[in-house]
Coordinates of C-alpha atoms in Angstrom, one line a residue:
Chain Y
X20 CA 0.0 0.0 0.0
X21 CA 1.6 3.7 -0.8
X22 CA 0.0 6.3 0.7
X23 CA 1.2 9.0 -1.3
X24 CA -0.9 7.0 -4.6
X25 CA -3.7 6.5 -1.9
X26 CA -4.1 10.2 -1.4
X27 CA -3.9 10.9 -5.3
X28 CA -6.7 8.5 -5.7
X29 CA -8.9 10.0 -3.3
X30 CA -8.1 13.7 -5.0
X31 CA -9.2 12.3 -8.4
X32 CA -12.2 10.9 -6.7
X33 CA -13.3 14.0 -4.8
X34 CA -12.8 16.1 -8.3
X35 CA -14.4 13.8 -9.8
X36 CA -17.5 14.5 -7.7
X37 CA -16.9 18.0 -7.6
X38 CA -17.3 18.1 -11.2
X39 CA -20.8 17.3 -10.6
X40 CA -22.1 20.4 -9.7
X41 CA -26.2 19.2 -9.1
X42 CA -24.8 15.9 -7.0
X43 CA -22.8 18.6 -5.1
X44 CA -25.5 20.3 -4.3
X45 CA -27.5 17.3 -3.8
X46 CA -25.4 15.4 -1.4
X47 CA -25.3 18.9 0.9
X48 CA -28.7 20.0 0.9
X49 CA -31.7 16.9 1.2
X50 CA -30.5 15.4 4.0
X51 CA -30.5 19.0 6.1
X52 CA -34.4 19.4 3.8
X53 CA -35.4 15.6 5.0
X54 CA -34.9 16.4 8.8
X55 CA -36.6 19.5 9.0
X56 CA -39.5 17.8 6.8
X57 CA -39.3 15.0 9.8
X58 CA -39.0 17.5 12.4
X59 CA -42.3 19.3 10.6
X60 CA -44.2 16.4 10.8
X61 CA -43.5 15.5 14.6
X62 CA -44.1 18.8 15.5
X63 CA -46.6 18.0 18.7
X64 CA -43.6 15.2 19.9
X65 CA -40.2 17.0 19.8
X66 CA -39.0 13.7 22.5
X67 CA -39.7 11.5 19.0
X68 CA -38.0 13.9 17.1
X69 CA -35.3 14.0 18.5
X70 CA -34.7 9.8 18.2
X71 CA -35.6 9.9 14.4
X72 CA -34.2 12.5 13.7
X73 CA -30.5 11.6 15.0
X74 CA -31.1 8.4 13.3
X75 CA -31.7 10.3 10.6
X76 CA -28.4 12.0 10.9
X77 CA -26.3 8.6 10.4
X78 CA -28.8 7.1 8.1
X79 CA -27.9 9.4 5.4
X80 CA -24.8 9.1 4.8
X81 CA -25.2 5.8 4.9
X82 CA -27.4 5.7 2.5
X83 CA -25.5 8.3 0.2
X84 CA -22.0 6.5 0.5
X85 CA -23.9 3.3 -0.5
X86 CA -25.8 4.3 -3.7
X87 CA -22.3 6.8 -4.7
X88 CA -19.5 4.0 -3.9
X89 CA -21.5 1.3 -5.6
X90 CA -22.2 3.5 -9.0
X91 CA -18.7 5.6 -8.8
X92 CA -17.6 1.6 -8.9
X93 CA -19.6 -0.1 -10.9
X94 CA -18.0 2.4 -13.5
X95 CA -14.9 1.5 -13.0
X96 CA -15.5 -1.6 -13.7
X97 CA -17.6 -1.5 -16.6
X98 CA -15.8 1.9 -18.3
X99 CA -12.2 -0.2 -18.3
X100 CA -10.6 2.0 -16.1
X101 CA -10.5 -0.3 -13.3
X102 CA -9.0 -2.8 -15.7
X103 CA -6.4 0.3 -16.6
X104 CA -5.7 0.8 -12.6
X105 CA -5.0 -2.9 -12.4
X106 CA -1.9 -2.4 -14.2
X107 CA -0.7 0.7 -12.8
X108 CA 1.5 0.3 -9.4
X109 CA -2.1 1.3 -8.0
X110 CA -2.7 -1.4 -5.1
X111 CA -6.0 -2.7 -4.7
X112 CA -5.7 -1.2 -0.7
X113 CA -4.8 2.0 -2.2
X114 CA -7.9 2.4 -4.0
X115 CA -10.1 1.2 -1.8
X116 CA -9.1 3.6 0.6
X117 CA -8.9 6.3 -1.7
X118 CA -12.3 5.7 -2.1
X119 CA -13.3 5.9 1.6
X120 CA -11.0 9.3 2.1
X121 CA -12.6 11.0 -0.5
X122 CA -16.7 9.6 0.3
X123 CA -15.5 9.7 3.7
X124 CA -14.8 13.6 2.8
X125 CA -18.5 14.0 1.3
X126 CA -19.6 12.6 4.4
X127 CA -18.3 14.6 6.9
X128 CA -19.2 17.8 4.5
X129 CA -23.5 16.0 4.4
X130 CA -23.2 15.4 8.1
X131 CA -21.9 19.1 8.9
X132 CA -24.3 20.6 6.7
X133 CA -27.3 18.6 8.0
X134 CA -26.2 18.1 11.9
X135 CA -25.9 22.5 12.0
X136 CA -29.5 22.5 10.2
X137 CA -31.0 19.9 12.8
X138 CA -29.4 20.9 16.1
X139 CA -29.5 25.1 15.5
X140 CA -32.4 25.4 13.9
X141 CA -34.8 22.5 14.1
X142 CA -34.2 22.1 18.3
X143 CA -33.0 18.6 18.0
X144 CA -31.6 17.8 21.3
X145 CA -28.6 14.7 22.6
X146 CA -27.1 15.2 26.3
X147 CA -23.9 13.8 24.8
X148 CA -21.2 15.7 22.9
X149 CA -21.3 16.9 19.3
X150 CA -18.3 15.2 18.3
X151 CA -19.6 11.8 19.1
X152 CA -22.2 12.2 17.1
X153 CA -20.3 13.0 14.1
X154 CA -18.1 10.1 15.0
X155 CA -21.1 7.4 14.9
X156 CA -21.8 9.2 11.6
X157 CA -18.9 8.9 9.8
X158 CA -18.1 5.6 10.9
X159 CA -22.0 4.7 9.6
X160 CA -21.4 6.3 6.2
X161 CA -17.8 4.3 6.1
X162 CA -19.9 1.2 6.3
X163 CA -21.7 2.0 3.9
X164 CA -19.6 2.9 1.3
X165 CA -17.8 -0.2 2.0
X166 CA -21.1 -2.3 1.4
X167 CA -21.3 -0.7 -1.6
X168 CA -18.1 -1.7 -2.7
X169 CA -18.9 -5.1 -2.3
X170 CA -22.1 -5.2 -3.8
X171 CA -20.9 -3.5 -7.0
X172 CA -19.3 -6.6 -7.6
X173 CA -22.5 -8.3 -8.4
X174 CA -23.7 -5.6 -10.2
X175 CA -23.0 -5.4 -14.1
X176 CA -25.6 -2.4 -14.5
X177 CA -26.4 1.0 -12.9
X178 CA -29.8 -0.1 -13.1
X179 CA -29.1 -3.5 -11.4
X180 CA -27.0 -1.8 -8.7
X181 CA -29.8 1.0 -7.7
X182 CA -31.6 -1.9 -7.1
X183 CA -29.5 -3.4 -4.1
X184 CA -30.5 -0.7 -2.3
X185 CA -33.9 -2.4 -1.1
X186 CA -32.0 -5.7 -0.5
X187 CA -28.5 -4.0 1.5
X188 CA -29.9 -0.7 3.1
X189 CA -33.6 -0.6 2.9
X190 CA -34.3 -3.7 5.8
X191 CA -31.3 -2.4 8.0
X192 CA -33.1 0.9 8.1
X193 CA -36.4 -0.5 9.2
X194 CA -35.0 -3.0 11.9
X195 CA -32.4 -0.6 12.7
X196 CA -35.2 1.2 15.0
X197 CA -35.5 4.2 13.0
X198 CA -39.4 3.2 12.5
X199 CA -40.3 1.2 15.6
X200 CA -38.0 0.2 18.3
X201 CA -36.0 -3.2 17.9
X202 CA -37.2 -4.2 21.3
X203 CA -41.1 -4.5 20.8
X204 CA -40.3 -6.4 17.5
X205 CA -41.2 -10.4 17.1
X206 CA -38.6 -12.1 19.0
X207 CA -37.0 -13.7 16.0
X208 CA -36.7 -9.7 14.3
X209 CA -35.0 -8.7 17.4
X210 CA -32.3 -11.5 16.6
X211 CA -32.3 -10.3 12.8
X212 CA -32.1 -6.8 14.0
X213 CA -28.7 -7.8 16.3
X214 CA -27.4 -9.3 13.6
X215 CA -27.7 -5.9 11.2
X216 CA -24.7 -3.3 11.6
X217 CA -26.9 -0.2 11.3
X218 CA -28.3 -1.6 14.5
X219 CA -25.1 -0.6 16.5
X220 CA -24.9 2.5 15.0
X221 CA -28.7 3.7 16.1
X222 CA -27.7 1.8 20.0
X223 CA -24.5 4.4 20.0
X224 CA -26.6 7.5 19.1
X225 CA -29.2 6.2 21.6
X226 CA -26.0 6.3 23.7
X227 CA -24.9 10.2 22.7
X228 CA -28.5 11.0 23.4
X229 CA -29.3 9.9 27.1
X230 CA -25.3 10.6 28.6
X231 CA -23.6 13.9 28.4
X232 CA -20.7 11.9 28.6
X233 CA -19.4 9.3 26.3
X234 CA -20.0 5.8 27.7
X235 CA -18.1 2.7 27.5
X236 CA -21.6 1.1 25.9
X237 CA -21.5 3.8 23.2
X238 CA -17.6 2.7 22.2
X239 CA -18.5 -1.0 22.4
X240 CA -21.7 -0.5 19.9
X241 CA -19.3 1.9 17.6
X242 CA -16.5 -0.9 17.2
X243 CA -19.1 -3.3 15.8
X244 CA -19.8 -1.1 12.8
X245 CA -16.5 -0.1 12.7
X246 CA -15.5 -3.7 12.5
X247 CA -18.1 -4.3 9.8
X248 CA -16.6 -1.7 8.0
X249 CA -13.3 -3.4 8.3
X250 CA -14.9 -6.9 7.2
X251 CA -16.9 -5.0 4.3
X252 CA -13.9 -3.4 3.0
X253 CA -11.6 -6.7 3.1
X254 CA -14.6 -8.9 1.1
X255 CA -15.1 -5.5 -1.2
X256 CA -11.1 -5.2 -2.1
X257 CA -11.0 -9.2 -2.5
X258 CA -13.6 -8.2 -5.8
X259 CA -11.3 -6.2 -7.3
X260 CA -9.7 -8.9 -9.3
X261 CA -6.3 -7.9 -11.3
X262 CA -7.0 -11.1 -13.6
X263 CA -9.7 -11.2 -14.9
X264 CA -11.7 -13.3 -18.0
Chain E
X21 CA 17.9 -0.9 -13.3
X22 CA 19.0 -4.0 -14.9
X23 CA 20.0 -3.9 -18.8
X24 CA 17.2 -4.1 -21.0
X25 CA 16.9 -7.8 -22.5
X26 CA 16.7 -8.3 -26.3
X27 CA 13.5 -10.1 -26.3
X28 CA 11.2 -7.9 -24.4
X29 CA 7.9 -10.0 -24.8
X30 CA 8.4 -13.5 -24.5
X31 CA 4.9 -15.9 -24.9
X32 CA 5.3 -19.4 -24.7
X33 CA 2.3 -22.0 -25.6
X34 CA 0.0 -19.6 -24.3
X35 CA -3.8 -20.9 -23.8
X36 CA -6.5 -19.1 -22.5
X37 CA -10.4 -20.1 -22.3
X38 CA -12.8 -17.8 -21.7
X39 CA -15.7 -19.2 -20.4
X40 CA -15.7 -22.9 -22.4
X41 CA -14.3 -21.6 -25.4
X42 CA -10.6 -21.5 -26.2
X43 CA -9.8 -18.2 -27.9
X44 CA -6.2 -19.0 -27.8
X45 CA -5.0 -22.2 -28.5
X46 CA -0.9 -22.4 -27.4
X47 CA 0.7 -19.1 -29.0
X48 CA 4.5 -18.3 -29.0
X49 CA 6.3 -15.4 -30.0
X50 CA 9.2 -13.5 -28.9
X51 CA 8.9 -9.6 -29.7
X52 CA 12.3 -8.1 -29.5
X53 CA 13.1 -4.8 -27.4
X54 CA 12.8 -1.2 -29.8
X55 CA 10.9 -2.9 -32.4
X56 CA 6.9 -2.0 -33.3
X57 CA 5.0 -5.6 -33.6
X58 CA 1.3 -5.6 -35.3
X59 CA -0.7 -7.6 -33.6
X60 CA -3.3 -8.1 -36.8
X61 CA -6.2 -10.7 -37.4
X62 CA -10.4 -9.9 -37.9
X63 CA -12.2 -9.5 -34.9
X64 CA -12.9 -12.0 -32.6
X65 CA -9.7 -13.8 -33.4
X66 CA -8.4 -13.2 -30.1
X67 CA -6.0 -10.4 -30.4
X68 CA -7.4 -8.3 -27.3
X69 CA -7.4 -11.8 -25.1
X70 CA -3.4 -12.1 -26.1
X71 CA -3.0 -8.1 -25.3
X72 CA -4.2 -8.5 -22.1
X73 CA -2.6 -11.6 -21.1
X74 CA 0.4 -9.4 -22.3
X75 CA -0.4 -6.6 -19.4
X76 CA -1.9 -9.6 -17.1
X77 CA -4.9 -8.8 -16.7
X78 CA -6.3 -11.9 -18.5
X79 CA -6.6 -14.7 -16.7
X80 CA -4.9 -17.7 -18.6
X81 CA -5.0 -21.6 -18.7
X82 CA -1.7 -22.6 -19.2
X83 CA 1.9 -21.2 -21.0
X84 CA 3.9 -18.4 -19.4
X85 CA 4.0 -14.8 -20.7
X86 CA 6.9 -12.5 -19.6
X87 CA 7.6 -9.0 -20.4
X88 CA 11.3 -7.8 -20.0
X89 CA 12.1 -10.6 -18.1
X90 CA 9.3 -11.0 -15.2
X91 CA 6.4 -12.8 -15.5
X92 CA 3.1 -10.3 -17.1
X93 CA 1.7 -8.4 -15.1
X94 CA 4.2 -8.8 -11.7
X95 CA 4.4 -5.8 -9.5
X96 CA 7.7 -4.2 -10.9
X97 CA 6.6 -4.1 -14.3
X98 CA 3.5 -2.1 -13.7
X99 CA 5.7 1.0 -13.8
X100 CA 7.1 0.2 -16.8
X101 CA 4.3 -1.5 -19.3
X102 CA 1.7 0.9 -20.1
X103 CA -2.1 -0.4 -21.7
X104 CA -3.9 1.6 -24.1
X105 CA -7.6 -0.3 -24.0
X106 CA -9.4 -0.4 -27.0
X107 CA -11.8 1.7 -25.4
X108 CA -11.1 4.9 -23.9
X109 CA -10.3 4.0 -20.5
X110 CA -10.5 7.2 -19.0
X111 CA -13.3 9.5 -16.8
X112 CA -15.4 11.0 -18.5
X113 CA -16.2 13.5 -15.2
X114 CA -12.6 15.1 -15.6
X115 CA -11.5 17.2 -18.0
X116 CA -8.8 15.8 -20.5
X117 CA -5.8 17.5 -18.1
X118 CA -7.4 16.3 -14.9
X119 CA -7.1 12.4 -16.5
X120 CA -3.8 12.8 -18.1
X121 CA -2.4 14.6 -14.9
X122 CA -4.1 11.8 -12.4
X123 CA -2.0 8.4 -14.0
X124 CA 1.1 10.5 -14.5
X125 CA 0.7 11.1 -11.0
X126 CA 0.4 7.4 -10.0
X127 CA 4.2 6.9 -11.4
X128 CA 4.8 10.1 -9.6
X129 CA 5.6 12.7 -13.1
X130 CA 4.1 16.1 -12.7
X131 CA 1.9 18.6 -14.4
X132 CA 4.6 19.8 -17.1
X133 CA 4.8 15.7 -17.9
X134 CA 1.2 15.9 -18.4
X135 CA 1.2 19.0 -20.7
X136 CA 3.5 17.7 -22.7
X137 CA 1.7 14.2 -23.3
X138 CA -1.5 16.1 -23.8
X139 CA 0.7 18.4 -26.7
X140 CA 1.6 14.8 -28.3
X141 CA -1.3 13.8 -29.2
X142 CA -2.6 17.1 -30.2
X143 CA -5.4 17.9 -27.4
X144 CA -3.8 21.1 -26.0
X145 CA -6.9 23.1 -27.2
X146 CA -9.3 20.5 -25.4
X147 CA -6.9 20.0 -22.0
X148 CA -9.9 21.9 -20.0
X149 CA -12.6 20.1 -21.7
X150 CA -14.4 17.6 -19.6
X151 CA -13.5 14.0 -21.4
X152 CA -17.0 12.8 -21.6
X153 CA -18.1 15.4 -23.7
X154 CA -15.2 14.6 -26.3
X155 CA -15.9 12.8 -29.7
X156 CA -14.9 9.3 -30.0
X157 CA -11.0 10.3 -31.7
X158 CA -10.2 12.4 -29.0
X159 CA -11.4 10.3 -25.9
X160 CA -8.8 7.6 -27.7
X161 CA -6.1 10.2 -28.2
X162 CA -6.2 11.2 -24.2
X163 CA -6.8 7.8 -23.3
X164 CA -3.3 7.4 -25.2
X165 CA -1.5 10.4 -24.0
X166 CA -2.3 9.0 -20.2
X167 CA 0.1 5.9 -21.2
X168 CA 2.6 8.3 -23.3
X169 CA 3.1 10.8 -20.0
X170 CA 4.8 7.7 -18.1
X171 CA 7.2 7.4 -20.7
X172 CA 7.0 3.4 -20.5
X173 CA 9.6 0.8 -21.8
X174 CA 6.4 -1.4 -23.0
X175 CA 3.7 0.1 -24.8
X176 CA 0.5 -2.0 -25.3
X177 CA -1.9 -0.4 -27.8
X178 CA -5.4 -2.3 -28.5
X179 CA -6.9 -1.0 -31.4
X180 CA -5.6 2.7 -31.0
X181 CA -6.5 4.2 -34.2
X182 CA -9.8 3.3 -34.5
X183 CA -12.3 6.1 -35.7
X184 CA -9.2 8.5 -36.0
X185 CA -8.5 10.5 -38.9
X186 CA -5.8 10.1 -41.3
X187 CA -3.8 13.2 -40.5
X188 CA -4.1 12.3 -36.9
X189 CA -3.5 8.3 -37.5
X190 CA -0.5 9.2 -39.5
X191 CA 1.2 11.5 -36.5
X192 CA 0.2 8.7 -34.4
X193 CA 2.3 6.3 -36.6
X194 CA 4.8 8.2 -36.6
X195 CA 5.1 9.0 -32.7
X196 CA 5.5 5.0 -32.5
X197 CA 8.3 4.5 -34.7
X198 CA 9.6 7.3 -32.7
X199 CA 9.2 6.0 -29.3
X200 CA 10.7 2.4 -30.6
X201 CA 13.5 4.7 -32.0
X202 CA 14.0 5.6 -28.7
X203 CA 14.2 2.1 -27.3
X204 CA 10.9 1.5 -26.3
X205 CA 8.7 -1.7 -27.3
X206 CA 5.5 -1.3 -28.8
X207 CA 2.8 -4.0 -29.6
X208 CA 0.1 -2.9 -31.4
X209 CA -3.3 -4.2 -32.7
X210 CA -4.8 -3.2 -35.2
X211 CA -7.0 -5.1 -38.0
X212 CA -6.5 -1.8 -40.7
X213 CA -3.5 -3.5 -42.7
X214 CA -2.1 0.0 -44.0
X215 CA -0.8 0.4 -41.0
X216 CA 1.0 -3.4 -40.6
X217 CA 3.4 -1.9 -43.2
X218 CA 5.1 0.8 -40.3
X219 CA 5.6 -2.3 -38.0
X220 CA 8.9 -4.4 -38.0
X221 CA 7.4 -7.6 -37.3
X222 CA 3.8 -8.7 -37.8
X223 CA 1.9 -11.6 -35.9
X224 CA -1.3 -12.6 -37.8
X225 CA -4.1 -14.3 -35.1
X226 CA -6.6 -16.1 -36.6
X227 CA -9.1 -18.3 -34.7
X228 CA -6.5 -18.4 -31.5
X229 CA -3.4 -19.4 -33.6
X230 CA -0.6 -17.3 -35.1
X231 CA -0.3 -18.1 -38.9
X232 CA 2.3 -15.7 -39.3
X233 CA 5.1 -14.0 -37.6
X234 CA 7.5 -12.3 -39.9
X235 CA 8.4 -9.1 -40.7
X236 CA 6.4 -7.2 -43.7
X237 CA 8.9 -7.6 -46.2
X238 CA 9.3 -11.6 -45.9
X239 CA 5.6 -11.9 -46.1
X240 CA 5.3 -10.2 -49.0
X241 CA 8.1 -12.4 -50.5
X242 CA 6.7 -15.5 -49.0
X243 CA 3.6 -15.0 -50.3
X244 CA 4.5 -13.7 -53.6
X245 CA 1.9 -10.6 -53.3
X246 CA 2.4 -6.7 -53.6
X247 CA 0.4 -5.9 -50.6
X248 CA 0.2 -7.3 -46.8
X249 CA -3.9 -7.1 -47.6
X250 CA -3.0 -9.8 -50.6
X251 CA -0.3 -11.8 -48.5
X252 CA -2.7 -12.4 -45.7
X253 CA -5.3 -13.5 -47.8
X254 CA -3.0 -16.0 -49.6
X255 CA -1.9 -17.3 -46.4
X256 CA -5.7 -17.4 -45.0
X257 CA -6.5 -19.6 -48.1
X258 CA -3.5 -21.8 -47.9
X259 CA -5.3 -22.8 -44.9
X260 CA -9.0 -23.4 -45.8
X261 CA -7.1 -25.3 -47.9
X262 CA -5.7 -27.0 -46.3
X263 CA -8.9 -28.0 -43.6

C-alpha cells in the first residue's frame, strides 16, 4: 500500500464529484431538507423527534455513501478504467481507501451541513457531545460505502446496482429502529435486527442521546460497525480482481 | 535498473479459455526490445485476449508470458508497461488534463509531464474540456496520452487508431516509430493493414493461432503478393485449404 498513490486517488475521486455540480449540491442539501421535513411532521412530539431524527443523521450518509461507492464503482468496472488501474503500481488497498477518504470527505461535508440545520435550527436535542455524534456518523457512512463496494461486484448495471439498495440498506433501516424500536419487535426480528450493523450504529446514538458523557456502551456498539466496516472493505477489495476473463 | 533484455515479450504456448471456449489455442512469440509488432487478425480472433494476457490482466490456462524478463503483469513491471484499452479508459467527469495529470501522478511525473503528453497527441486546445463530452477520436487520443506521459519501456496499444482521422492516425504512426526509435517496445493491434506496413514484425491471429510472424517484407516475399492485404489472404486460403 503507498500512501502517497492512496491520497492521489482519493483527490481524483473527490474532483471527480466535484465536477458534478447538481450531486454537489444534492449530497449537501436533502438530508438537512429531509430532517426538518421529519421534524415538521413530529411537530406535537419534539421527545420522537429528536430519536428519528439523529437516526436520521447517520442514516444518510449511509445511504448516500452506499448508492455513490456502488455506482462511482460499478464504473470503474464496466468503463475499463479499473482494468487500466490494475496495471498501474495502484494497489488494490490503495484504491479502496482512496475511495473511503474521498466519500468519507462528502460525508463529513453532508453530516456538517445537515447536523448545524438539525441541532440550531430545528431544536434537535442529545445530552452527549457533538463530536460523538459526528463520530457514529462517519463511521456509519464508512460502512456503507464499504457495502457498496462489495455489492458492485454483483452488479454489471447502474440499473441493477440502484436496485441493491432495497435488499443492503432498505431492511437495516427499518430493523435498525429508526421506524419502531428493535425491542417490541417479534422475537426472532429482534435477533435479525442484532445481527444488522446499522443496529449498533442507532444503539451508540441512543448512547450520545441519554449521557452527556461518552460511555463505554456507546464505544462498544461503535467498534461493531466499525468492525463491519473493516470486514466489508476486506470482502469489497477481494472483488477487485487484477486477472480477470 | 537491470539492462534491457533483447527479447522484451516472451509468450510461450500460451492458452487461454474464456468461459468454455478456447480463444487462444498455445501461441508463441518473442517480440524483440525497440521494435513496433502488429498484432493483426479480424475481430474475434483473439488479439485483445493475447493483449491482455500481455499486461496480465487476462486470466490464462496454461503457457507463461513474460515481459522484460518478469512474469506479465508482476508488480515491478506495472511502472514500466503501459495499456492503451481499446476503449477509452479514462473518466469521463474530468477534464482531459485532470485524466492525463491523475495516472502521470500514480508513477509520480508532474503537471509539465502531463502538458507535454497532452501536446503529443494534439489535445492542447481541449486539456480543460471535460473528457466525456469529447468525440470518440479524441477520448482515444487522451486515453493514449495517459500511457505516453509515463514514458514506459512497454507500450501496449489495443486498437488505437480506430475512428481516427488520417492526418491524426499518420502522426500517431509516426510518434510509434519514434518512441521504438527511442528504445521503447510497442505491440500494437490493429485489424487496418495500412498500418502493418510501419511495424517491424507482424503476428497474424486467426481463430487463437498465429499463422504468421514475420516481418512485412518476408511476407510479401513468402507470399508472392504486392500488398500485406494480398499476403494475408494467400496465407488465410493456404489454410481453408488446407482444412
Amino acid at each position: 500500500m503507498s500512501i502517497r498513490i492512496t491520497f492521489i486517488t482519493a483527490g481524483r475521486i473527490l474532483r471527480q464529484l466535484l465536477n458534478d455540480h447538481r450531486t454537489v449540491g444534492l449530497i449537501l442539501a436533502v438530508p438537512a431538507l429531509i430532517i426538518a421535513l421529519i421534524s415538521a411532521i413530529m411537530d406535537d412530539a419534539p421527545e420522537v423527534f429528536d430519536k428519528t431524527g439523529l437516526i436520521l443523521l447517520a442514516a444518510f450518509p449511509f445511504m448516500l455513501m452506499f448508492m455513490i461507492t456502488s455506482i462511482t464503482l460499478l464504473r470503474e468496472r464496466t468503463g475499463g478504467t479499473l482494468e487500466r488501474l490494475m496495471t498501474t503500481p495502484t494497489g488494490k488497498l490503495d484504491l479502496v481507501v482512496g475511495y473511503a477518504l474521498a466519500f468519507g470527505a462528502a460525508a463529513a461535508a453532508q453530516t456538517t451541513v445537515a447536523a448545524t440545520v438539525a441541532f440550531a435550527f430545528l431544536g434537535l436535542d442529545a445530552a452527549g457531545p457533538a463530536w460523538a455524534v459526528f463520530l457514529i456518523c462517519i463511521v456509519t457512512a464508512l460502512f456503507g460505502m464499504a457495502l457498496g463496494l462489495f455489492v458492485s461486484a454483483f452488479a454489471t448495471t447502474e440499473f441493477q446496482a440502484v436496485q441493491f439498495m432495497p435488499v443492503f440498506v432498505v431492511p437495516q433501516l427499518f430493523l435498525c429502529g429508526l421506524i419502531w424500536p428493535a425491542d417490541q419487535m417479534a422475537g426472532w426480528l429482534q435477533g435479525v435486527s442484532d445481527a444488522l450493523p446499522l443496529t449498533y450504529a442507532v444503539k451508540a446514538l441512543a448512547e450520545v442521546q441519554v449521557n452527556p458523557e461518552v460511555t463505554g456502551a456507546m464505544w462498544g456498539d461503535l467498534a461493531v460497525v466499525f468492525a463491519a466496516v473493516l470486514v466489508a472493505t476486506v470482502l469489497g477489495a477481494a472483488t477487485l480482481r487484477r486477472r480477470t476473463n | 535498473m537491470p539492462p534491457t533484455p533483447d527479447t522484451a515479450i516472451e509468450v510461450r504456448d500460451l492458452v487461454v479459455d474464456r468461459g468454455k471456449k478456447p480463444v487462444l489455442k498455445g501461441v508463441s512469440t518473442a517480440v524483440a526490445a525497440g521494435t513496433v509488432t502488429g498484432l493483426l487478425g479480424p475481430s474475434g480472433s483473439g488479439k485483445t485476449t493475447f493483449i491482455r494476457a500481455v499486461v496480465g490482466t487476462q486470466k490464462v490456462k496454461s503457457g507463461t508470458v513474460e515481459v522484460l524478463g518478469r512474469p506479465a503483469g508482476s508488480k515491478p513491471l506495472r511502472s514500466r508497461v503501459a495499456y492503451v484499452t481499446q476503449d477509452a479508459s479514462i473518466y469521463p467527469d474530468l477534464s482531459v488534463k485532470a485524466n492525463v495529470a491523475y495516472f502521470a501522478a500514480l508513477y509520480g511525473r508532474g503537471r509539465s509531464e502531463a502538458a507535454a503528453a497532452i501536446e503529443r497527441v494534439g489535445m492542447a486546445d481541449h486539456a480543460d474540456h471535460l473528457a466525456g463530452n469529447l468525440s470518440g477520436g479524441q477520448k482515444t487520443r487522451t486515453s493514449l496520452a495517459c500511457a505516453l506521459v509515463i514514458e514506459p519501456e512497454v507500450l501496449v496499444l489495443d486498437e488505437p487508431t480506430v475512428g481516427l482521422d488520417p492526418v491524426i492516425r499518420e502522426e500517431l504512426w509516426d510518434q510509434f516509430r519514434e518512441l521504438a526509435r527511442q528504445g521503447a517496445t510497442l505491440l500494437v493491434s490493429s485489424h487496418v493493414m495500412d498500418e502493418a506496413d510501419r511495424c517491424d514484425r507482424l503476428l497474424l491471429l486467426r481463430e487463437g493461432r498465429f499463422i504468421a510472424d514475420d516481418t512485412p517484407a518476408d511476407l510479401r516475399a513468402a507470399t508472392g503478393t504486392a500488398n500485406l492485404e494480398a499476403a494475408f489472404l494467400h496465407l488465410i486460403r493456404d489454410l481453408e485449404r488446407a482444412d
